[in-house]
Amino acid sequence: MVLNRWGMGSRFRHVQRVLWHQYMTEQGYIVFCVDNRGTGGRGKAFKDVAYGDLSQWAVHDQVEGARYLSRLPYVDSNRIGFWGWSGGGYLTCMMLLRAPDVFKTGVAVASVTDFRNYDTIWTERYMGLLTDNQEGYEKANVLNYADGLKGHLLMIHGTGDDNVHPQNTLQLANKFITLNKQFDLMLYPNRNHRIHGGNTQLHLFTLISNYFMENL
């Protein structure tokens, strides 16, 4: 199971969901993380290479990481999945759509799907202006790859998300419906980008755990 917690611009920290990842390893899964080109912590050049198209090197490097995994004698190459949240949810969608023969199951939480829907103070820092980079925005648009879905994809979003608007997930869901692509969807009423409060996190991670166990 490959994870990308936040996605673009940030590298993985071992404290993120550590108890849940430990739980998944106890169920027999291998948890693996790739800090692809475009993430921080390795210098400006490593991060800046992703400028203008946040999908190109991220997809390439995550696929290479999965191929490395598949060569290990104790890994079943037919059972590699991906999960992520926010930007990591974006990458999850990209993995399932652009590398469907590599990743069989994905869970995408609070995903960006079209950067035209996301706030400009963040998007333009990495993508430039839409008027100057329409090609890059199209290449990075998940909806343009929706026909590639073959595996199991669960999309999750809080309807009160004020960071990544739920319209991102709903637009992709509508695209799948148009293409007659089967998928799974969970909406958490009034929950924000963190999808928390009360019993919410227990419900959320029970859902994610069961989805992987049933489909991977």
JSON list of C-alpha atoms in Angstrom, two decimals:
[
{"chain": "A", "resi": 1, "resn": "MET", "atom": "CA", "xyz": [0.00, 0.00, 0.00]},
{"chain": "A", "resi": 2, "resn": "VAL", "atom": "CA", "xyz": [1.62, 3.24, -1.18]},
{"chain": "A", "resi": 3, "resn": "LEU", "atom": "CA", "xyz": [0.66, 6.42, 0.62]},
{"chain": "A", "resi": 4, "resn": "ASN", "atom": "CA", "xyz": [0.92, 10.11, -0.11]},
{"chain": "A", "resi": 5, "resn": "ARG", "atom": "CA", "xyz": [-0.55, 12.04, 2.80]},
{"chain": "A", "resi": 6, "resn": "TRP", "atom": "CA", "xyz": [-0.66, 15.60, 1.52]},
{"chain": "A", "resi": 7, "resn": "GLY", "atom": "CA", "xyz": [0.82, 15.53, -1.94]},
{"chain": "A", "resi": 8, "resn": "MET", "atom": "CA", "xyz": [2.56, 18.37, -3.70]},
{"chain": "A", "resi": 9, "resn": "GLY", "atom": "CA", "xyz": [5.06, 20.53, -1.90]},
{"chain": "A", "resi": 10, "resn": "SER", "atom": "CA", "xyz": [5.34, 18.54, 1.33]},
{"chain": "A", "resi": 11, "resn": "ARG", "atom": "CA", "xyz": [7.34, 15.46, 2.16]},
{"chain": "A", "resi": 12, "resn": "PHE", "atom": "CA", "xyz": [6.13, 12.59, 4.28]},
{"chain": "A", "resi": 13, "resn": "ARG", "atom": "CA", "xyz": [6.65, 12.66, 8.04]},
{"chain": "A", "resi": 14, "resn": "HIS", "atom": "CA", "xyz": [6.60, 9.38, 9.93]},
{"chain": "A", "resi": 15, "resn": "VAL", "atom": "CA", "xyz": [4.19, 10.76, 12.54]},
{"chain": "A", "resi": 16, "resn": "GLN", "atom": "CA", "xyz": [1.37, 11.08, 10.00]},
{"chain": "A", "resi": 17, "resn": "ARG", "atom": "CA", "xyz": [-1.29, 8.44, 10.71]},
{"chain": "A", "resi": 18, "resn": "VAL", "atom": "CA", "xyz": [1.42, 6.27, 12.25]},
{"chain": "A", "resi": 19, "resn": "LEU", "atom": "CA", "xyz": [-0.97, 4.20, 14.37]},
{"chain": "A", "resi": 20, "resn": "TRP", "atom": "CA", "xyz": [-3.27, 3.47, 11.44]},
{"chain": "A", "resi": 21, "resn": "HIS", "atom": "CA", "xyz": [-0.34, 2.55, 9.21]},
{"chain": "A", "resi": 22, "resn": "GLN", "atom": "CA", "xyz": [0.93, 0.27, 11.95]},
{"chain": "A", "resi": 23, "resn": "TYR", "atom": "CA", "xyz": [-2.52, -1.30, 12.16]},
{"chain": "A", "resi": 24, "resn": "MET", "atom": "CA", "xyz": [-2.48, -1.96, 8.41]},
{"chain": "A", "resi": 25, "resn": "THR", "atom": "CA", "xyz": [0.93, -3.62, 8.61]},
{"chain": "A", "resi": 26, "resn": "GLU", "atom": "CA", "xyz": [-0.48, -5.86, 11.33]},
{"chain": "A", "resi": 27, "resn": "GLN", "atom": "CA", "xyz": [-3.12, -6.93, 8.81]},
{"chain": "A", "resi": 28, "resn": "GLY", "atom": "CA", "xyz": [-0.35, -8.02, 6.44]},
{"chain": "A", "resi": 29, "resn": "TYR", "atom": "CA", "xyz": [0.06, -4.92, 4.29]},
{"chain": "A", "resi": 30, "resn": "ILE", "atom": "CA", "xyz": [3.35, -3.23, 3.46]},
{"chain": "A", "resi": 31, "resn": "VAL", "atom": "CA", "xyz": [3.15, 0.56, 3.86]},
{"chain": "A", "resi": 32, "resn": "PHE", "atom": "CA", "xyz": [5.50, 2.43, 1.52]},
{"chain": "A", "resi": 33, "resn": "CYS", "atom": "CA", "xyz": [6.02, 6.11, 0.78]},
{"chain": "A", "resi": 34, "resn": "VAL", "atom": "CA", "xyz": [7.77, 7.90, -2.09]},
{"chain": "A", "resi": 35, "resn": "ASP", "atom": "CA", "xyz": [8.68, 11.59, -1.82]},
{"chain": "A", "resi": 36, "resn": "ASN", "atom": "CA", "xyz": [8.46, 12.32, -5.54]},
{"chain": "A", "resi": 37, "resn": "ARG", "atom": "CA", "xyz": [10.08, 15.19, -7.35]},
{"chain": "A", "resi": 38, "resn": "GLY", "atom": "CA", "xyz": [8.29, 18.38, -6.43]},
{"chain": "A", "resi": 39, "resn": "THR", "atom": "CA", "xyz": [8.28, 17.70, -2.68]},
{"chain": "A", "resi": 40, "resn": "GLY", "atom": "CA", "xyz": [10.40, 19.63, -0.18]},
{"chain": "A", "resi": 41, "resn": "GLY", "atom": "CA", "xyz": [13.45, 18.75, 1.84]},
{"chain": "A", "resi": 42, "resn": "ARG", "atom": "CA", "xyz": [15.85, 18.02, -1.02]},
{"chain": "A", "resi": 43, "resn": "GLY", "atom": "CA", "xyz": [16.67, 21.48, -2.27]},
{"chain": "A", "resi": 44, "resn": "LYS", "atom": "CA", "xyz": [15.11, 24.03, -4.59]},
{"chain": "A", "resi": 45, "resn": "ALA", "atom": "CA", "xyz": [15.91, 22.27, -7.86]},
{"chain": "A", "resi": 46, "resn": "PHE", "atom": "CA", "xyz": [14.24, 19.03, -6.72]},
{"chain": "A", "resi": 47, "resn": "LYS", "atom": "CA", "xyz": [11.09, 20.95, -5.81]},
{"chain": "A", "resi": 48, "resn": "ASP", "atom": "CA", "xyz": [11.01, 23.37, -8.75]},
{"chain": "A", "resi": 49, "resn": "VAL", "atom": "CA", "xyz": [11.14, 20.64, -11.41]},
{"chain": "A", "resi": 50, "resn": "ALA", "atom": "CA", "xyz": [7.40, 20.13, -10.93]},
{"chain": "A", "resi": 51, "resn": "TYR", "atom": "CA", "xyz": [6.54, 23.76, -11.71]},
{"chain": "A", "resi": 52, "resn": "GLY", "atom": "CA", "xyz": [3.85, 24.12, -14.34]},
{"chain": "A", "resi": 53, "resn": "ASP", "atom": "CA", "xyz": [2.51, 20.54, -14.24]},
{"chain": "A", "resi": 54, "resn": "LEU", "atom": "CA", "xyz": [2.07, 19.01, -10.81]},
{"chain": "A", "resi": 55, "resn": "SER", "atom": "CA", "xyz": [1.24, 15.59, -12.22]},
{"chain": "A", "resi": 56, "resn": "GLN", "atom": "CA", "xyz": [4.13, 14.74, -14.56]},
{"chain": "A", "resi": 57, "resn": "TRP", "atom": "CA", "xyz": [6.98, 13.87, -12.21]},
{"chain": "A", "resi": 58, "resn": "ALA", "atom": "CA", "xyz": [4.71, 12.91, -9.34]},
{"chain": "A", "resi": 59, "resn": "VAL", "atom": "CA", "xyz": [3.05, 10.19, -11.44]},
{"chain": "A", "resi": 60, "resn": "HIS", "atom": "CA", "xyz": [6.37, 9.05, -12.89]},
{"chain": "A", "resi": 61, "resn": "ASP", "atom": "CA", "xyz": [8.14, 8.77, -9.54]},
{"chain": "A", "resi": 62, "resn": "GLN", "atom": "CA", "xyz": [5.24, 7.08, -7.75]},
{"chain": "A", "resi": 63, "resn": "VAL", "atom": "CA", "xyz": [5.00, 4.48, -10.53]},
{"chain": "A", "resi": 64, "resn": "GLU", "atom": "CA", "xyz": [8.75, 3.86, -10.32]},
{"chain": "A", "resi": 65, "resn": "GLY", "atom": "CA", "xyz": [8.40, 3.37, -6.58]},
{"chain": "A", "resi": 66, "resn": "ALA", "atom": "CA", "xyz": [5.65, 0.81, -7.13]},
{"chain": "A", "resi": 67, "resn": "ARG", "atom": "CA", "xyz": [7.74, -0.99, -9.73]},
{"chain": "A", "resi": 68, "resn": "TYR", "atom": "CA", "xyz": [10.57, -1.21, -7.23]},
{"chain": "A", "resi": 69, "resn": "LEU", "atom": "CA", "xyz": [8.13, -2.75, -4.75]},
{"chain": "A", "resi": 70, "resn": "SER", "atom": "CA", "xyz": [6.88, -5.24, -7.31]},
{"chain": "A", "resi": 71, "resn": "ARG", "atom": "CA", "xyz": [10.41, -6.62, -7.77]},
{"chain": "A", "resi": 72, "resn": "LEU", "atom": "CA", "xyz": [10.70, -7.55, -4.11]},
{"chain": "A", "resi": 73, "resn": "PRO", "atom": "CA", "xyz": [10.17, -11.28, -3.54]},
{"chain": "A", "resi": 74, "resn": "TYR", "atom": "CA", "xyz": [7.68, -10.78, -0.71]},
{"chain": "A", "resi": 75, "resn": "VAL", "atom": "CA", "xyz": [5.44, -8.31, -2.58]},
{"chain": "A", "resi": 76, "resn": "ASP", "atom": "CA", "xyz": [2.42, -9.34, -4.66]},
{"chain": "A", "resi": 77, "resn": "SER", "atom": "CA", "xyz": [2.65, -7.02, -7.67]},
{"chain": "A", "resi": 78, "resn": "ASN", "atom": "CA", "xyz": [-1.04, -7.58, -8.43]},
{"chain": "A", "resi": 79, "resn": "ARG", "atom": "CA", "xyz": [-2.07, -6.12, -5.07]},
{"chain": "A", "resi": 80, "resn": "ILE", "atom": "CA", "xyz": [-0.55, -2.64, -4.92]},
{"chain": "A", "resi": 81, "resn": "GLY", "atom": "CA", "xyz": [-2.82, 0.18, -3.80]},
{"chain": "A", "resi": 82, "resn": "PHE", "atom": "CA", "xyz": [-2.53, 3.90, -3.14]},
{"chain": "A", "resi": 83, "resn": "TRP", "atom": "CA", "xyz": [-4.12, 6.32, -0.72]},
{"chain": "A", "resi": 84, "resn": "GLY", "atom": "CA", "xyz": [-3.79, 9.99, 0.07]},
{"chain": "A", "resi": 85, "resn": "TRP", "atom": "CA", "xyz": [-5.48, 13.10, 1.40]},
{"chain": "A", "resi": 86, "resn": "SER", "atom": "CA", "xyz": [-5.88, 16.50, -0.27]},
{"chain": "A", "resi": 87, "resn": "GLY", "atom": "CA", "xyz": [-2.96, 16.71, -2.70]},
{"chain": "A", "resi": 88, "resn": "GLY", "atom": "CA", "xyz": [-2.35, 13.07, -1.88]},
{"chain": "A", "resi": 89, "resn": "GLY", "atom": "CA", "xyz": [-5.94, 12.36, -2.87]},
{"chain": "A", "resi": 90, "resn": "TYR", "atom": "CA", "xyz": [-5.22, 14.08, -6.15]},
{"chain": "A", "resi": 91, "resn": "LEU", "atom": "CA", "xyz": [-2.27, 11.75, -6.69]},
{"chain": "A", "resi": 92, "resn": "THR", "atom": "CA", "xyz": [-4.40, 8.76, -5.76]},
{"chain": "A", "resi": 93, "resn": "CYS", "atom": "CA", "xyz": [-6.83, 9.62, -8.53]},
{"chain": "A", "resi": 94, "resn": "MET", "atom": "CA", "xyz": [-3.97, 10.14, -10.96]},
{"chain": "A", "resi": 95, "resn": "MET", "atom": "CA", "xyz": [-2.41, 6.78, -10.05]},
{"chain": "A", "resi": 96, "resn": "LEU", "atom": "CA", "xyz": [-5.65, 4.86, -10.56]},
{"chain": "A", "resi": 97, "resn": "LEU", "atom": "CA", "xyz": [-6.37, 6.60, -13.86]},
{"chain": "A", "resi": 98, "resn": "ARG", "atom": "CA", "xyz": [-2.93, 6.93, -15.44]},
{"chain": "A", "resi": 99, "resn": "ALA", "atom": "CA", "xyz": [-1.30, 3.78, -14.09]},
{"chain": "A", "resi": 100, "resn": "PRO", "atom": "CA", "xyz": [-4.24, 1.37, -13.74]},
{"chain": "A", "resi": 101, "resn": "ASP", "atom": "CA", "xyz": [-2.10, -1.68, -14.45]},
{"chain": "A", "resi": 102, "resn": "VAL", "atom": "CA", "xyz": [0.16, -0.80, -11.51]},
{"chain": "A", "resi": 103, "resn": "PHE", "atom": "CA", "xyz": [-2.33, 0.38, -8.86]},
{"chain": "A", "resi": 104, "resn": "LYS", "atom": "CA", "xyz": [-5.41, -1.79, -8.33]},
{"chain": "A", "resi": 105, "resn": "THR", "atom": "CA", "xyz": [-7.17, -0.02, -5.47]},
{"chain": "A", "resi": 106, "resn": "GLY", "atom": "CA", "xyz": [-7.15, 3.58, -4.27]},
{"chain": "A", "resi": 107, "resn": "VAL", "atom": "CA", "xyz": [-8.69, 5.72, -1.55]},
{"chain": "A", "resi": 108, "resn": "ALA", "atom": "CA", "xyz": [-8.73, 9.44, -2.35]},
{"chain": "A", "resi": 109, "resn": "VAL", "atom": "CA", "xyz": [-9.71, 11.75, 0.51]},
{"chain": "A", "resi": 110, "resn": "ALA", "atom": "CA", "xyz": [-10.62, 15.43, -0.02]},
{"chain": "A", "resi": 111, "resn": "SER", "atom": "CA", "xyz": [-9.02, 15.43, -3.46]},
{"chain": "A", "resi": 112, "resn": "VAL", "atom": "CA", "xyz": [-8.25, 18.26, -5.80]},
{"chain": "A", "resi": 113, "resn": "THR", "atom": "CA", "xyz": [-9.23, 17.13, -9.30]},
{"chain": "A", "resi": 114, "resn": "ASP", "atom": "CA", "xyz": [-9.02, 20.37, -11.28]},
{"chain": "A", "resi": 115, "resn": "PHE", "atom": "CA", "xyz": [-6.62, 23.09, -10.13]},
{"chain": "A", "resi": 116, "resn": "ARG", "atom": "CA", "xyz": [-8.91, 25.72, -11.60]},
{"chain": "A", "resi": 117, "resn": "ASN", "atom": "CA", "xyz": [-11.14, 24.92, -8.62]},
{"chain": "A", "resi": 118, "resn": "TYR", "atom": "CA", "xyz": [-8.42, 25.44, -6.03]},
{"chain": "A", "resi": 119, "resn": "ASP", "atom": "CA", "xyz": [-7.32, 28.68, -4.36]},
{"chain": "A", "resi": 120, "resn": "THR", "atom": "CA", "xyz": [-5.02, 30.80, -6.48]},
{"chain": "A", "resi": 121, "resn": "ILE", "atom": "CA", "xyz": [-2.55, 31.70, -3.71]},
{"chain": "A", "resi": 122, "resn": "TRP", "atom": "CA", "xyz": [-1.41, 28.06, -3.67]},
{"chain": "A", "resi": 123, "resn": "THR", "atom": "CA", "xyz": [-2.10, 26.96, -7.24]},
{"chain": "A", "resi": 124, "resn": "GLU", "atom": "CA", "xyz": [-0.35, 29.83, -8.99]},
{"chain": "A", "resi": 125, "resn": "ARG", "atom": "CA", "xyz": [2.74, 29.33, -6.83]},
{"chain": "A", "resi": 126, "resn": "TYR", "atom": "CA", "xyz": [3.28, 25.95, -8.50]},
{"chain": "A", "resi": 127, "resn": "MET", "atom": "CA", "xyz": [1.31, 26.19, -11.75]},
{"chain": "A", "resi": 128, "resn": "GLY", "atom": "CA", "xyz": [1.62, 29.83, -12.78]},
{"chain": "A", "resi": 129, "resn": "LEU", "atom": "CA", "xyz": [-1.30, 31.79, -14.19]},
{"chain": "A", "resi": 130, "resn": "LEU", "atom": "CA", "xyz": [-3.99, 29.88, -16.05]},
{"chain": "A", "resi": 131, "resn": "THR", "atom": "CA", "xyz": [-3.78, 32.37, -18.92]},
{"chain": "A", "resi": 132, "resn": "ASP", "atom": "CA", "xyz": [-0.05, 31.64, -19.28]},
{"chain": "A", "resi": 133, "resn": "ASN", "atom": "CA", "xyz": [-0.15, 27.87, -18.76]},
{"chain": "A", "resi": 134, "resn": "GLN", "atom": "CA", "xyz": [-3.39, 26.42, -20.08]},
{"chain": "A", "resi": 135, "resn": "GLU", "atom": "CA", "xyz": [-1.57, 23.33, -21.36]},
{"chain": "A", "resi": 136, "resn": "GLY", "atom": "CA", "xyz": [-0.10, 22.61, -17.92]},
{"chain": "A", "resi": 137, "resn": "TYR", "atom": "CA", "xyz": [-3.49, 22.96, -16.25]},
{"chain": "A", "resi": 138, "resn": "GLU", "atom": "CA", "xyz": [-5.02, 20.54, -18.75]},
{"chain": "A", "resi": 139, "resn": "LYS", "atom": "CA", "xyz": [-2.24, 17.99, -18.24]},
{"chain": "A", "resi": 140, "resn": "ALA", "atom": "CA", "xyz": [-2.72, 18.20, -14.48]},
{"chain": "A", "resi": 141, "resn": "ASN", "atom": "CA", "xyz": [-6.52, 17.87, -14.68]},
{"chain": "A", "resi": 142, "resn": "VAL", "atom": "CA", "xyz": [-7.70, 14.50, -13.33]},
{"chain": "A", "resi": 143, "resn": "LEU", "atom": "CA", "xyz": [-10.94, 14.65, -15.31]},
{"chain": "A", "resi": 144, "resn": "ASN", "atom": "CA", "xyz": [-8.99, 14.34, -18.56]},
{"chain": "A", "resi": 145, "resn": "TYR", "atom": "CA", "xyz": [-7.86, 10.83, -17.58]},
{"chain": "A", "resi": 146, "resn": "ALA", "atom": "CA", "xyz": [-11.16, 9.51, -16.18]},
{"chain": "A", "resi": 147, "resn": "ASP", "atom": "CA", "xyz": [-11.52, 6.94, -18.96]},
{"chain": "A", "resi": 148, "resn": "GLY", "atom": "CA", "xyz": [-8.45, 5.13, -17.59]},
{"chain": "A", "resi": 149, "resn": "LEU", "atom": "CA", "xyz": [-10.16, 3.83, -14.44]},
{"chain": "A", "resi": 150, "resn": "LYS", "atom": "CA", "xyz": [-10.00, 0.04, -14.19]},
{"chain": "A", "resi": 151, "resn": "GLY", "atom": "CA", "xyz": [-9.55, -0.75, -10.50]},
{"chain": "A", "resi": 152, "resn": "HIS", "atom": "CA", "xyz": [-11.39, 0.06, -7.29]},
{"chain": "A", "resi": 153, "resn": "LEU", "atom": "CA", "xyz": [-11.51, 3.74, -6.34]},
{"chain": "A", "resi": 154, "resn": "LEU", "atom": "CA", "xyz": [-13.15, 5.14, -3.21]},
{"chain": "A", "resi": 155, "resn": "MET", "atom": "CA", "xyz": [-13.52, 8.92, -3.14]},
{"chain": "A", "resi": 156, "resn": "ILE", "atom": "CA", "xyz": [-14.25, 10.61, 0.20]},
{"chain": "A", "resi": 157, "resn": "HIS", "atom": "CA", "xyz": [-15.07, 14.26, 0.87]},
{"chain": "A", "resi": 158, "resn": "GLY", "atom": "CA", "xyz": [-16.55, 16.45, 3.57]},
{"chain": "A", "resi": 159, "resn": "THR", "atom": "CA", "xyz": [-19.42, 18.55, 2.27]},
{"chain": "A", "resi": 160, "resn": "GLY", "atom": "CA", "xyz": [-18.25, 21.47, 4.42]},
{"chain": "A", "resi": 161, "resn": "ASP", "atom": "CA", "xyz": [-14.67, 21.42, 3.10]},
{"chain": "A", "resi": 162, "resn": "ASP", "atom": "CA", "xyz": [-13.56, 25.05, 2.81]},
{"chain": "A", "resi": 163, "resn": "ASN", "atom": "CA", "xyz": [-10.06, 24.18, 1.58]},
{"chain": "A", "resi": 164, "resn": "VAL", "atom": "CA", "xyz": [-10.67, 21.73, -1.27]},
{"chain": "A", "resi": 165, "resn": "HIS", "atom": "CA", "xyz": [-14.24, 22.37, -2.37]},
{"chain": "A", "resi": 166, "resn": "PRO", "atom": "CA", "xyz": [-16.30, 19.15, -2.66]},
{"chain": "A", "resi": 167, "resn": "GLN", "atom": "CA", "xyz": [-17.10, 20.17, -6.22]},
{"chain": "A", "resi": 168, "resn": "ASN", "atom": "CA", "xyz": [-13.72, 18.65, -7.11]},
{"chain": "A", "resi": 169, "resn": "THR", "atom": "CA", "xyz": [-14.87, 15.17, -6.13]},
{"chain": "A", "resi": 170, "resn": "LEU", "atom": "CA", "xyz": [-18.37, 15.66, -7.51]},
{"chain": "A", "resi": 171, "resn": "GLN", "atom": "CA", "xyz": [-17.07, 16.74, -10.91]},
{"chain": "A", "resi": 172, "resn": "LEU", "atom": "CA", "xyz": [-14.94, 13.60, -11.15]},
{"chain": "A", "resi": 173, "resn": "ALA", "atom": "CA", "xyz": [-17.87, 11.46, -10.00]},
{"chain": "A", "resi": 174, "resn": "ASN", "atom": "CA", "xyz": [-20.03, 12.98, -12.72]},
{"chain": "A", "resi": 175, "resn": "LYS", "atom": "CA", "xyz": [-17.33, 12.29, -15.30]},
{"chain": "A", "resi": 176, "resn": "PHE", "atom": "CA", "xyz": [-17.19, 8.64, -14.23]},
{"chain": "A", "resi": 177, "resn": "ILE", "atom": "CA", "xyz": [-20.97, 8.39, -14.54]},
{"chain": "A", "resi": 178, "resn": "THR", "atom": "CA", "xyz": [-20.83, 9.86, -18.04]},
{"chain": "A", "resi": 179, "resn": "LEU", "atom": "CA", "xyz": [-18.22, 7.24, -18.99]},
{"chain": "A", "resi": 180, "resn": "ASN", "atom": "CA", "xyz": [-20.05, 4.41, -17.17]},
{"chain": "A", "resi": 181, "resn": "LYS", "atom": "CA", "xyz": [-17.06, 3.86, -14.89]},
{"chain": "A", "resi": 182, "resn": "GLN", "atom": "CA", "xyz": [-17.92, 2.24, -11.57]},
{"chain": "A", "resi": 183, "resn": "PHE", "atom": "CA", "xyz": [-16.55, 3.86, -8.40]},
{"chain": "A", "resi": 184, "resn": "ASP", "atom": "CA", "xyz": [-17.32, 4.29, -4.71]},
{"chain": "A", "resi": 185, "resn": "LEU", "atom": "CA", "xyz": [-18.15, 7.56, -2.96]},
{"chain": "A", "resi": 186, "resn": "MET", "atom": "CA", "xyz": [-18.59, 8.64, 0.67]},
{"chain": "A", "resi": 187, "resn": "LEU", "atom": "CA", "xyz": [-19.65, 12.15, 1.64]},
{"chain": "A", "resi": 188, "resn": "TYR", "atom": "CA", "xyz": [-19.37, 13.31, 5.26]},
{"chain": "A", "resi": 189, "resn": "PRO", "atom": "CA", "xyz": [-22.11, 15.90, 5.95]},
{"chain": "A", "resi": 190, "resn": "ASN", "atom": "CA", "xyz": [-20.84, 19.31, 7.06]},
{"chain": "A", "resi": 191, "resn": "ARG", "atom": "CA", "xyz": [-17.31, 18.01, 7.81]},
{"chain": "A", "resi": 192, "resn": "ASN", "atom": "CA", "xyz": [-14.43, 20.24, 6.81]},
{"chain": "A", "resi": 193, "resn": "HIS", "atom": "CA", "xyz": [-11.12, 19.37, 5.14]},
{"chain": "A", "resi": 194, "resn": "ARG", "atom": "CA", "xyz": [-9.96, 17.42, 8.19]},
{"chain": "A", "resi": 195, "resn": "ILE", "atom": "CA", "xyz": [-13.12, 15.26, 8.27]},
{"chain": "A", "resi": 196, "resn": "HIS", "atom": "CA", "xyz": [-13.19, 15.04, 12.05]},
{"chain": "A", "resi": 197, "resn": "GLY", "atom": "CA", "xyz": [-15.39, 15.61, 15.08]},
{"chain": "A", "resi": 198, "resn": "GLY", "atom": "CA", "xyz": [-17.27, 13.18, 17.29]},
{"chain": "A", "resi": 199, "resn": "ASN", "atom": "CA", "xyz": [-17.16, 9.67, 15.88]},
{"chain": "A", "resi": 200, "resn": "THR", "atom": "CA", "xyz": [-16.10, 10.81, 12.41]},
{"chain": "A", "resi": 201, "resn": "GLN", "atom": "CA", "xyz": [-12.46, 9.70, 12.35]},
{"chain": "A", "resi": 202, "resn": "LEU", "atom": "CA", "xyz": [-13.33, 6.25, 13.67]},
{"chain": "A", "resi": 203, "resn": "HIS", "atom": "CA", "xyz": [-15.95, 5.87, 10.95]},
{"chain": "A", "resi": 204, "resn": "LEU", "atom": "CA", "xyz": [-13.59, 7.23, 8.30]},
{"chain": "A", "resi": 205, "resn": "PHE", "atom": "CA", "xyz": [-10.66, 4.96, 9.03]},
{"chain": "A", "resi": 206, "resn": "THR", "atom": "CA", "xyz": [-12.88, 1.93, 9.53]},
{"chain": "A", "resi": 207, "resn": "LEU", "atom": "CA", "xyz": [-14.23, 2.65, 6.05]},
{"chain": "A", "resi": 208, "resn": "ILE", "atom": "CA", "xyz": [-10.75, 3.02, 4.54]},
{"chain": "A", "resi": 209, "resn": "SER", "atom": "CA", "xyz": [-9.42, -0.08, 6.28]},
{"chain": "A", "resi": 210, "resn": "ASN", "atom": "CA", "xyz": [-12.33, -2.22, 5.16]},
{"chain": "A", "resi": 211, "resn": "TYR", "atom": "CA", "xyz": [-12.07, -0.93, 1.60]},
{"chain": "A", "resi": 212, "resn": "PHE", "atom": "CA", "xyz": [-8.47, -2.03, 1.29]},
{"chain": "A", "resi": 213, "resn": "MET", "atom": "CA", "xyz": [-9.14, -5.36, 2.98]},
{"chain": "A", "resi": 214, "resn": "GLU", "atom": "CA", "xyz": [-12.04, -6.11, 0.66]},
{"chain": "A", "resi": 215, "resn": "ASN", "atom": "CA", "xyz": [-10.42, -4.96, -2.58]},
{"chain": "A", "resi": 216, "resn": "LEU", "atom": "CA", "xyz": [-6.66, -5.39, -2.19]}
]
